[in-house]
Amino acid sequence: MEKEAGEESRLGRSAPPKDFRFYHMDLYDSEDRLQIFPEENTRMRREIVQTEMTKEPRGAGEGKAQRDLQEEVDELVHLYGLEDDHELGDEFVDDNMPIIGVSEYPPYAMKRRDQAREQRDWRLSGEAVEDEDMSYGAWGPVGQCQDLQEAYRYTHGRSSEEYECYVIPEEEDEEEAVDVFCVTCKIPVRAVEKDFEEHKEHEVIPLNKALENAKEEIHKNMYKLEKQIIEMENFASHLEEVFITVEENFGRQEQNFESHYNEILETLAQKYEEKIQTLGEKKKEKLEALYEQLVSCGENLDTCKELMETIEEVCHEEKADFIKDAVAMADRLGKFLKTKTDMEISAQPDFEDQTLDFSDVEQLMGSINTILAPSAPVINPQAPNSATGSSVRVCWSLYSDDTVESYQLSYRPVQDSSPGKDQAEFTMTVKETYCSVTNLVPNTQYEFWVTAQNKAGLSPSSERAVYMTAPSPPIIKSKEIRSCEEAAVICWESGNLNPVDSYTLELTQAETLGASGVTESVVGIPTCESLVQLQPRQSYTIFVRALNVGGPSVRSEPATVHTTGSYFHLDEDTCHPWLTISEDGFTVLRSERKTPAPEPPRGKTRFTRCVAVMGKLIPFRGRHYWEVEVNEHLDYTVGVAFEDVPKQEDLGANCLSWCMRHTFASSRHKYEFLHNGTTPDIRITVSPQKIGVLLDYEKSRLSFFNVDTSQHLYTLSCQLHRFVHPCFSLEKPGRLKIHNGIPMPNHVTFY
């Protein structure tokens, strides 16, 4: 006991407090525990321990070991104060109870085996110990695993030999959660640890920021991975196409070789038959001649033999008979000898030189090594930004096994719906697999096709692809530009006969035109008009580009926009026929007429009864200000109205217009501020020469000022649920001059 207490003191361990509570392990579901040790190792250890506990003593050595074990158990019972715990009784002793690793329990209820069980477990055979070390492999080296076991066993509770239990302190402070991240070590730590130990001089960041950085990095990697997957899929698709192409090419070559070889064999067989037949005929001819000569020679030889025999017989006759027969024999023999016998061979045995002509065979053999006519090229779809207003860049590809000397690129404009109109075709020869075709019409579709050529001939034509030239640059309508301090409306003409896909608006501040270039671009504009927001009191240079599938056009001619105030022109489409608008679009004039003018035609946009005209104000909510130069002896009306105000009624006589009207009669000036035919009783003592008009959408009101005296004349409350436009009317001959695009005066700004 003293030795054990000393060992515990050296290791910093102490006996469990008296207020610790013990719970039987059956109170906790074994299925919820994390299985650290492999099942085989646990089963092996359990069998070994069970064998040691149950086997009968077979000698003095075994009996002594059993007594030592019992003494250790008694000491542990006394150490933990379990002498009086009779309720558990013999239930503690359960040799079949499984041994569970320390790490299977949650941090707040760590358990440990008792010292006796620990000594038996760690005194197992070498094989069992080796298996246990392997089961702790995921936790680090063996020494670290043992230290970890010791720490959990002696600081978080103990269990007796006979049963396993949880030792739970009644009060245990929860560990402080990690809240910072060590960038150097790449692990989360607690804030209190960053100033101590190994993290003292490391870079640390908040845990949330580290989490965001990690998510961002993961997203980037996922994006890269997706991009790589797409590239690999495209590459795999390309490999598949190449594989199929190579297979088809070799198949065609095999068929070509087989065809050539069959043709060569047929030619050789034909030549063989011809030569054999010729040789047979010559053989027959020679043999027949020799046979006839041989027969003739045999006949002559037989005649000679017969004459010899006859002469010999004559020589043996009597003299009288001999002389008689000799004369006749001499005549016969003389006649025979006078006959010329052919002693020359009619057919010589030597063979004639039978040289075979294999020139056609050699030609066929040579054709096997000759390249084939190329396959049909594959023309590529039009690439983005590959065209200008007068040219396109056409690209195509060819099977890698084909040999090509040149290409013939043909093209023609895409036919329109006009019947009977044939489009001219053009062809050009190139060496590369691309070509820039020039001298084309802007914003026009062309169809292209290509063929490949080598010594064997032309390939089939490729599929036809449609390419389109870039559009012509748009034309900005400078007189229709409207602006205010915070926005501008830009209008332009397409400049192309065919429609385009979209437009791009480029804005450059005037002072940085030569330095930084484009400061802002508005893309994807579908129509020939765009409302853009700008910075107040600046000057902008505006450019417009048209776009289609071929690419963007060049820049349009520039236009200048100033955001110093509201800027607009008078709308000629609303102008009464008795009024004339100046060329600059800022002055309206009514001249004297000696004869009454005809009744103007009625329409929805043009004023008919009221001699008035409207201005095109920018549709932008905010504050708009302009000034009107008037004559104190002139009858005029200035104000605002909705676009659909009745054109056959006077301004201010309905609910769709708000205006200030001045009439001069009998040296008296009358000023009215009209809306829906009503006006307040207002007296103005100083007749204005220039009237300032302030339209405030935010406060829904229309104010009038005397510019010369900086005097506020009157303010009308308006229900501005839609956009309104300036309106001007002349009841008698005279003129009104509009001043706009000017900064707002101080007495108006603070009103």
PDB file of C-alpha atoms in Angstrom, residues 24 42 62 135 171 242 253 275 311 359 437 455 463 560 585 668 697:
ATOM      1  CA  HIS A  24     -22.652   0.432 -12.822  1.00  0.00           C
ATOM      2  CA  THR A  42     -10.751  -7.143 -27.144  1.00  0.00           C
ATOM      3  CA  GLU A  62       0.254 -20.612  -9.522  1.00  0.00           C
ATOM      4  CA  SER A 135      -5.278  -0.786 -31.775  1.00  0.00           C
ATOM      5  CA  GLU A 171     -18.928  19.532 -10.134  1.00  0.00           C
ATOM      6  CA  VAL A 242      -9.509  10.451 -82.148  1.00  0.00           C
ATOM      7  CA  GLN A 253      -6.468   1.448 -95.240  1.00  0.00           C
ATOM      8  CA  LYS A 275       2.052 -17.095-120.622  1.00  0.00           C
ATOM      9  CA  ILE A 311      21.462 -54.687-154.134  1.00  0.00           C
ATOM     10  CA  SER A 359       5.127  -2.995-115.484  1.00  0.00           C
ATOM     11  CA  VAL A 437     -11.706  36.172 -95.244  1.00  0.00           C
ATOM     12  CA  LYS A 455      -2.024  13.904-104.985  1.00  0.00           C
ATOM     13  CA  GLU A 463     -20.525  20.415 -93.473  1.00  0.00           C
ATOM     14  CA  THR A 560     -20.565  64.432 -74.805  1.00  0.00           C
ATOM     15  CA  GLY A 585     -34.002  72.748 -80.315  1.00  0.00           C
ATOM     16  CA  ARG A 668     -52.009  94.807 -66.646  1.00  0.00           C
ATOM     17  CA  TYR A 697     -40.344  64.238 -57.733  1.00  0.00           C
TER      18      TYR A 697
END
